[in-house]
PDB file of C-alpha atoms in Angstrom:
ATOM      1  CA  MET A 998       9.196  -2.624  18.402  1.00 69.00           C
ATOM      2  CA  ASP A 999       6.787  -0.650  20.612  1.00 94.00           C
ATOM      3  CA  LEU A1000       3.534   0.762  19.253  1.00 96.00           C
ATOM      4  CA  ILE A1001       4.740   4.373  19.062  1.00 95.00           C
ATOM      5  CA  THR A1002       7.770   3.330  17.022  1.00 95.00           C
ATOM      6  CA  ARG A1003       5.609   1.199  14.750  1.00 95.00           C
ATOM      7  CA  ILE A1004       3.109   4.019  14.204  1.00 96.00           C
ATOM      8  CA  THR A1005       5.923   6.459  13.466  1.00 96.00           C
ATOM      9  CA  HIS A1006       7.286   3.997  10.908  1.00 96.00           C
ATOM     10  CA  GLN A1007       3.866   3.837   9.210  1.00 96.00           C
ATOM     11  CA  PHE A1008       3.764   7.633   8.909  1.00 97.00           C
ATOM     12  CA  ASP A1009       7.329   7.766   7.595  1.00 97.00           C
ATOM     13  CA  GLU A1010       6.663   5.069   5.009  1.00 97.00           C
ATOM     14  CA  SER A1011       3.486   6.821   3.853  1.00 97.00           C
ATOM     15  CA  ILE A1012       5.336  10.116   3.440  1.00 97.00           C
ATOM     16  CA  LYS A1013       8.069   8.439   1.388  1.00 97.00           C
ATOM     17  CA  ALA A1014       5.487   6.674  -0.785  1.00 97.00           C
ATOM     18  CA  LYS A1015       3.770   9.975  -1.525  1.00 97.00           C
ATOM     19  CA  GLN A1016       7.057  11.684  -2.348  1.00 96.00           C
ATOM     20  CA  ALA A1017       7.992   8.917  -4.793  1.00 96.00           C
ATOM     21  CA  ALA A1018       4.503   9.042  -6.321  1.00 96.00           C
ATOM     22  CA  THR A1019       4.747  12.804  -6.843  1.00 95.00           C
ATOM     23  CA  GLU A1020       7.697  12.370  -9.182  1.00 93.00           C
ATOM     24  CA  GLU A1021       6.073   9.619 -11.217  1.00 95.00           C
ATOM     25  CA  MET A1022       2.398  10.573 -11.177  1.00 98.00           C
ATOM     26  CA  ALA A1023       1.969  14.372 -11.137  1.00 98.00           C
ATOM     27  CA  GLY A1024       2.050  14.732 -14.927  1.00 98.00           C
ATOM     28  CA  GLY A1025      -0.406  11.894 -15.428  1.00 98.00           C
ATOM     29  CA  ILE A1026      -2.780  13.278 -12.817  1.00 98.00           C
ATOM     30  CA  ALA A1027      -2.762  16.641 -14.599  1.00 98.00           C
ATOM     31  CA  THR A1028      -3.592  14.891 -17.881  1.00 98.00           C
ATOM     32  CA  ALA A1029      -6.399  12.992 -16.132  1.00 98.00           C
ATOM     33  CA  VAL A1030      -7.831  16.251 -14.762  1.00 98.00           C
ATOM     34  CA  GLU A1031      -7.879  17.749 -18.252  1.00 98.00           C
ATOM     35  CA  ALA A1032      -9.615  14.666 -19.662  1.00 98.00           C
ATOM     36  CA  MET A1033     -12.237  14.707 -16.895  1.00 98.00           C
ATOM     37  CA  VAL A1034     -12.925  18.418 -17.344  1.00 98.00           C
ATOM     38  CA  ALA A1035     -13.337  17.936 -21.112  1.00 98.00           C
ATOM     39  CA  THR A1036     -15.808  15.095 -20.533  1.00 98.00           C
ATOM     40  CA  LEU A1037     -17.820  16.946 -17.893  1.00 98.00           C
ATOM     41  CA  THR A1038     -18.034  20.214 -19.858  1.00 97.00           C
ATOM     42  CA  ASN A1039     -19.153  18.290 -22.953  1.00 97.00           C
ATOM     43  CA  GLY A1040     -22.109  16.769 -21.100  1.00 97.00           C
ATOM     44  CA  GLY A1041     -20.455  13.453 -20.316  1.00 98.00           C
ATOM     45  CA  LYS A1042     -20.085  11.615 -17.033  1.00 98.00           C
ATOM     46  CA  ILE A1043     -17.509   9.708 -15.043  1.00 98.00           C
ATOM     47  CA  LEU A1044     -18.230   6.135 -13.932  1.00 98.00           C
ATOM     48  CA  ALA A1045     -16.028   4.648 -11.204  1.00 98.00           C
ATOM     49  CA  CYS A1046     -15.463   1.039 -10.169  1.00 98.00           C
ATOM     50  CA  GLY A1047     -13.281  -0.945  -7.787  1.00 98.00           C
ATOM     51  CA  ASN A1048     -13.437  -3.527  -4.992  1.00 98.00           C
ATOM     52  CA  GLY A1049     -13.077  -3.246  -1.221  1.00 97.00           C
ATOM     53  CA  GLY A1050     -11.121  -0.123  -0.279  1.00 97.00           C
ATOM     54  CA  SER A1051     -11.139   0.859  -3.936  1.00 98.00           C
ATOM     55  CA  ALA A1052     -14.957   0.695  -3.896  1.00 98.00           C
ATOM     56  CA  GLY A1053     -14.847   3.186  -1.039  1.00 98.00           C
ATOM     57  CA  ASP A1054     -12.565   5.402  -3.135  1.00 98.00           C
ATOM     58  CA  CYS A1055     -15.064   5.272  -6.009  1.00 98.00           C
ATOM     59  CA  GLN A1056     -17.850   6.411  -3.722  1.00 98.00           C
ATOM     60  CA  HIS A1057     -15.668   9.122  -2.201  1.00 98.00           C
ATOM     61  CA  PHE A1058     -14.767  10.463  -5.656  1.00 98.00           C
ATOM     62  CA  ALA A1059     -18.360  10.453  -6.923  1.00 98.00           C
ATOM     63  CA  ALA A1060     -19.615  12.155  -3.758  1.00 98.00           C
ATOM     64  CA  GLU A1061     -17.048  14.956  -4.094  1.00 98.00           C
ATOM     65  CA  LEU A1062     -18.136  15.618  -7.688  1.00 98.00           C
ATOM     66  CA  VAL A1063     -21.892  15.324  -7.261  1.00 98.00           C
ATOM     67  CA  GLY A1064     -21.852  17.335  -4.044  1.00 97.00           C
ATOM     68  CA  ARG A1065     -18.789  19.504  -3.692  1.00 96.00           C
ATOM     69  CA  PHE A1066     -15.111  19.207  -2.899  1.00 97.00           C
ATOM     70  CA  GLU A1067     -13.950  22.400  -1.168  1.00 95.00           C
ATOM     71  CA  ARG A1068     -15.858  25.097  -3.035  1.00 94.00           C
ATOM     72  CA  GLU A1069     -19.462  25.703  -3.994  1.00 95.00           C
ATOM     73  CA  ARG A1070     -20.303  24.825  -7.599  1.00 95.00           C
ATOM     74  CA  PRO A1071     -23.025  23.003  -9.517  1.00 96.00           C
ATOM     75  CA  GLY A1072     -22.933  19.217  -9.152  1.00 97.00           C
ATOM     76  CA  LEU A1073     -20.897  17.254 -11.661  1.00 98.00           C
ATOM     77  CA  ALA A1074     -21.942  13.958 -13.264  1.00 98.00           C
ATOM     78  CA  ALA A1075     -20.217  11.043 -11.546  1.00 98.00           C
ATOM     79  CA  ILE A1076     -21.543   7.598 -10.600  1.00 98.00           C
ATOM     80  CA  ALA A1077     -19.924   4.961  -8.390  1.00 98.00           C
ATOM     81  CA  LEU A1078     -20.819   1.566  -9.862  1.00 98.00           C
ATOM     82  CA  THR A1079     -20.308   0.026  -6.412  1.00 98.00           C
ATOM     83  CA  THR A1080     -23.422   1.348  -4.682  1.00 97.00           C
ATOM     84  CA  ASP A1081     -26.523  -0.234  -6.273  1.00 97.00           C
ATOM     85  CA  SER A1082     -26.966  -3.357  -4.158  1.00 97.00           C
ATOM     86  CA  SER A1083     -29.853  -4.658  -6.282  1.00 98.00           C
ATOM     87  CA  ALA A1084     -27.860  -4.379  -9.515  1.00 97.00           C
ATOM     88  CA  LEU A1085     -24.725  -5.841  -7.930  1.00 98.00           C
ATOM     89  CA  THR A1086     -26.509  -8.842  -6.421  1.00 98.00           C
ATOM     90  CA  ALA A1087     -28.705  -9.471  -9.468  1.00 98.00           C
ATOM     91  CA  ILE A1088     -25.764  -9.406 -11.870  1.00 98.00           C
ATOM     92  CA  GLY A1089     -23.608 -11.413  -9.470  1.00 98.00           C
ATOM     93  CA  ASN A1090     -26.337 -14.036  -9.055  1.00 98.00           C
ATOM     94  CA  ASP A1091     -27.621 -14.229 -12.636  1.00 98.00           C
ATOM     95  CA  TYR A1092     -24.242 -13.928 -14.385  1.00 98.00           C
ATOM     96  CA  SER A1093     -21.124 -13.729 -12.204  1.00 97.00           C
ATOM     97  CA  PHE A1094     -19.386 -11.326  -9.854  1.00 98.00           C
ATOM     98  CA  ASN A1095     -16.852 -10.720 -12.626  1.00 98.00           C
ATOM     99  CA  GLU A1096     -19.555  -8.870 -14.574  1.00 98.00           C
ATOM    100  CA  VAL A1097     -20.980  -6.605 -11.853  1.00 98.00           C
ATOM    101  CA  PHE A1098     -19.276  -3.519 -13.310  1.00 98.00           C
ATOM    102  CA  SER A1099     -19.112  -4.351 -17.015  1.00 98.00           C
ATOM    103  CA  LYS A1100     -22.899  -4.858 -17.232  1.00 98.00           C
ATOM    104  CA  GLN A1101     -23.430  -1.421 -15.711  1.00 98.00           C
ATOM    105  CA  VAL A1102     -20.915   0.176 -18.077  1.00 98.00           C
ATOM    106  CA  GLN A1103     -22.666  -1.446 -21.030  1.00 98.00           C
ATOM    107  CA  ALA A1104     -26.013  -0.125 -19.794  1.00 98.00           C
ATOM    108  CA  ILE A1105     -25.184   3.482 -18.938  1.00 98.00           C
ATOM    109  CA  GLY A1106     -21.806   4.282 -20.486  1.00 98.00           C
ATOM    110  CA  GLN A1107     -21.814   6.517 -23.552  1.00 98.00           C
ATOM    111  CA  PRO A1108     -19.127   7.520 -26.060  1.00 98.00           C
ATOM    112  CA  GLY A1109     -17.054  10.312 -24.545  1.00 98.00           C
ATOM    113  CA  ASP A1110     -17.672   9.237 -20.949  1.00 98.00           C
ATOM    114  CA  ILE A1111     -14.791   8.240 -18.652  1.00 98.00           C
ATOM    115  CA  LEU A1112     -14.330   5.094 -16.594  1.00 98.00           C
ATOM    116  CA  LEU A1113     -12.235   5.576 -13.457  1.00 98.00           C
ATOM    117  CA  ALA A1114     -10.999   2.015 -12.863  1.00 98.00           C
ATOM    118  CA  ILE A1115      -9.355   1.480  -9.468  1.00 98.00           C
ATOM    119  CA  SER A1116      -7.379  -1.625  -8.474  1.00 98.00           C
ATOM    120  CA  THR A1117      -4.335  -1.685  -6.207  1.00 98.00           C
ATOM    121  CA  SER A1118      -2.989  -4.801  -7.958  1.00 97.00           C
ATOM    122  CA  GLY A1119      -4.275  -4.017 -11.431  1.00 97.00           C
ATOM    123  CA  ASN A1120      -5.558  -7.589 -11.654  1.00 98.00           C
ATOM    124  CA  SER A1121      -9.201  -7.358 -10.517  1.00 98.00           C
ATOM    125  CA  LYS A1122     -11.184  -9.395 -13.046  1.00 98.00           C
ATOM    126  CA  ASN A1123     -14.385  -7.378 -12.738  1.00 98.00           C
ATOM    127  CA  VAL A1124     -12.463  -4.120 -13.234  1.00 98.00           C
ATOM    128  CA  LEU A1125     -10.661  -5.556 -16.271  1.00 98.00           C
ATOM    129  CA  LEU A1126     -14.015  -6.532 -17.811  1.00 98.00           C
ATOM    130  CA  ALA A1127     -15.325  -3.039 -17.066  1.00 98.00           C
ATOM    131  CA  ILE A1128     -12.368  -1.602 -18.987  1.00 98.00           C
ATOM    132  CA  GLU A1129     -13.187  -3.872 -21.919  1.00 98.00           C
ATOM    133  CA  ALA A1130     -16.825  -2.737 -21.821  1.00 98.00           C
ATOM    134  CA  ALA A1131     -15.754   0.906 -21.643  1.00 98.00           C
ATOM    135  CA  HIS A1132     -13.668   0.507 -24.784  1.00 98.00           C
ATOM    136  CA  GLN A1133     -16.631  -1.081 -26.536  1.00 98.00           C
ATOM    137  CA  ARG A1134     -18.671   2.005 -25.570  1.00 98.00           C
ATOM    138  CA  GLU A1135     -15.913   4.341 -26.881  1.00 98.00           C
ATOM    139  CA  MET A1136     -15.084   5.630 -23.398  1.00 98.00           C
ATOM    140  CA  THR A1137     -11.707   6.750 -22.098  1.00 98.00           C
ATOM    141  CA  VAL A1138     -10.294   4.813 -19.149  1.00 98.00           C
ATOM    142  CA  ILE A1139      -8.330   6.359 -16.304  1.00 98.00           C
ATOM    143  CA  ALA A1140      -6.720   3.506 -14.379  1.00 98.00           C
ATOM    144  CA  LEU A1141      -5.565   3.977 -10.798  1.00 98.00           C
ATOM    145  CA  THR A1142      -3.281   1.103  -9.778  1.00 98.00           C
ATOM    146  CA  GLY A1143      -0.085   0.097  -7.955  1.00 98.00           C
ATOM    147  CA  LYS A1144       2.344  -2.842  -7.879  1.00 97.00           C
ATOM    148  CA  GLY A1145       3.410  -2.201 -11.476  1.00 97.00           C
ATOM    149  CA  GLY A1146      -0.152  -2.074 -12.823  1.00 97.00           C
ATOM    150  CA  GLY A1147      -0.732  -5.788 -13.286  1.00 98.00           C
ATOM    151  CA  LEU A1148      -2.945  -6.935 -16.146  1.00 98.00           C
ATOM    152  CA  MET A1149      -4.502  -3.495 -16.466  1.00 98.00           C
ATOM    153  CA  THR A1150      -1.272  -2.311 -18.075  1.00 97.00           C
ATOM    154  CA  GLN A1151      -2.044  -4.477 -21.113  1.00 97.00           C
ATOM    155  CA  ALA A1152      -5.778  -3.691 -21.060  1.00 98.00           C
ATOM    156  CA  LEU A1153      -5.329   0.043 -21.618  1.00 98.00           C
ATOM    157  CA  GLN A1154      -5.186   1.561 -25.068  1.00 97.00           C
ATOM    158  CA  GLY A1155      -5.279   4.775 -27.097  1.00 95.00           C
ATOM    159  CA  ASP A1156      -5.987   7.848 -24.978  1.00 96.00           C
ATOM    160  CA  ASP A1157      -6.332   5.895 -21.724  1.00 98.00           C
ATOM    161  CA  ILE A1158      -4.367   7.215 -18.751  1.00 98.00           C
ATOM    162  CA  HIS A1159      -2.528   4.983 -16.283  1.00 98.00           C
ATOM    163  CA  LEU A1160      -1.815   6.375 -12.808  1.00 98.00           C
ATOM    164  CA  CYS A1161       0.317   3.710 -11.160  1.00 98.00           C
ATOM    165  CA  VAL A1162       1.567   4.174  -7.593  1.00 98.00           C
ATOM    166  CA  PRO A1163       5.230   3.076  -7.427  1.00 97.00           C
ATOM    167  CA  HIS A1164       4.808   0.870  -4.367  1.00 97.00           C
ATOM    168  CA  GLN A1165       4.094  -2.778  -3.536  1.00 96.00           C
ATOM    169  CA  ARG A1166       2.237  -2.442  -0.235  1.00 96.00           C
ATOM    170  CA  THR A1167      -1.555  -2.199  -0.525  1.00 97.00           C
ATOM    171  CA  ALA A1168      -1.997   0.213   2.394  1.00 97.00           C
ATOM    172  CA  ARG A1169       0.518   2.696   0.958  1.00 97.00           C
ATOM    173  CA  ILE A1170      -1.022   2.394  -2.509  1.00 98.00           C
ATOM    174  CA  GLN A1171      -4.488   3.114  -1.123  1.00 98.00           C
ATOM    175  CA  GLU A1172      -3.181   6.151   0.750  1.00 98.00           C
ATOM    176  CA  VAL A1173      -1.741   7.563  -2.467  1.00 98.00           C
ATOM    177  CA  HIS A1174      -4.970   6.723  -4.290  1.00 98.00           C
ATOM    178  CA  LEU A1175      -6.908   8.867  -1.825  1.00 98.00           C
ATOM    179  CA  LEU A1176      -4.507  11.771  -2.303  1.00 98.00           C
ATOM    180  CA  THR A1177      -4.773  11.318  -6.073  1.00 98.00           C
ATOM    181  CA  ILE A1178      -8.561  11.495  -5.858  1.00 98.00           C
ATOM    182  CA  HIS A1179      -8.292  14.750  -3.920  1.00 98.00           C
ATOM    183  CA  CYS A1180      -5.854  16.085  -6.539  1.00 98.00           C
ATOM    184  CA  LEU A1181      -8.327  15.175  -9.291  1.00 98.00           C
ATOM    185  CA  CYS A1182     -11.178  16.916  -7.480  1.00 98.00           C
ATOM    186  CA  ASP A1183      -9.077  20.003  -6.747  1.00 97.00           C
ATOM    187  CA  GLY A1184      -7.817  20.141 -10.329  1.00 98.00           C
ATOM    188  CA  ILE A1185     -11.342  19.886 -11.731  1.00 98.00           C
ATOM    189  CA  ASP A1186     -12.494  22.724  -9.479  1.00 97.00           C
ATOM    190  CA  VAL A1187      -9.552  24.936 -10.465  1.00 97.00           C
ATOM    191  CA  CYS A1188     -10.161  24.315 -14.171  1.00 97.00           C
ATOM    192  CA  LEU A1189     -13.869  25.092 -13.824  1.00 95.00           C
ATOM    193  CA  LEU A1190     -13.781  27.883 -11.230  1.00 93.00           C
ATOM    194  CA  GLY A1191     -10.264  29.335 -11.437  1.00 93.00           C
ATOM    195  CA  GLU A1192      -7.784  29.772  -8.628  1.00 87.00           C
ATOM    196  CA  GLU A1193      -9.164  30.696  -5.231  1.00 78.00           C
ATOM    197  CA  ASP A1194      -8.553  34.254  -4.064  1.00 64.00           C
ATOM    198  CA  HIS A1195      -7.113  34.014  -0.559  1.00 55.00           C
ATOM    199  CA  ALA A1196      -6.617  37.774  -0.204  1.00 45.00           C
TER     200      ALA A1196
END
């Protein structure tokens, strides 16, 4: 297979993954938007955690809320738990890497806040412990996963929302996660600011 053919295949597979995800995830994403808007308008905040590419997604999401997505508006309260190198290394060294997110959730999470927990496999131990800590703090969890959801499927409860990409390949899951994050940001803006007038 030459490179052009291989690249074309990657694009085609990504398109198909997004189309399949639309059918399974659109309703859940809308519910997640509504939950996030309720939290933000009630003075709460959204904490986000994940590893590797998912850590990058957390930071992307928080930046879009604190700064802006596509329209001017006041900043919204969102924190990526992946960015404080002193906290991450101290917790990792003094306790374990499994607790780098849960310790932060215990410290700054409040009842009514949301934890955006991102894991392509659904099996990341430190994300699972963060979910447990969020429940202890009476927070709602919005889980963004793939590959069937893994152990996170059993960790969720009550009003938690599970957005699971119906795919097995990590790259495709991450691509849908990014689109989902943009849908969340767009939905929050529409709920807060109304539809844009393109006239």
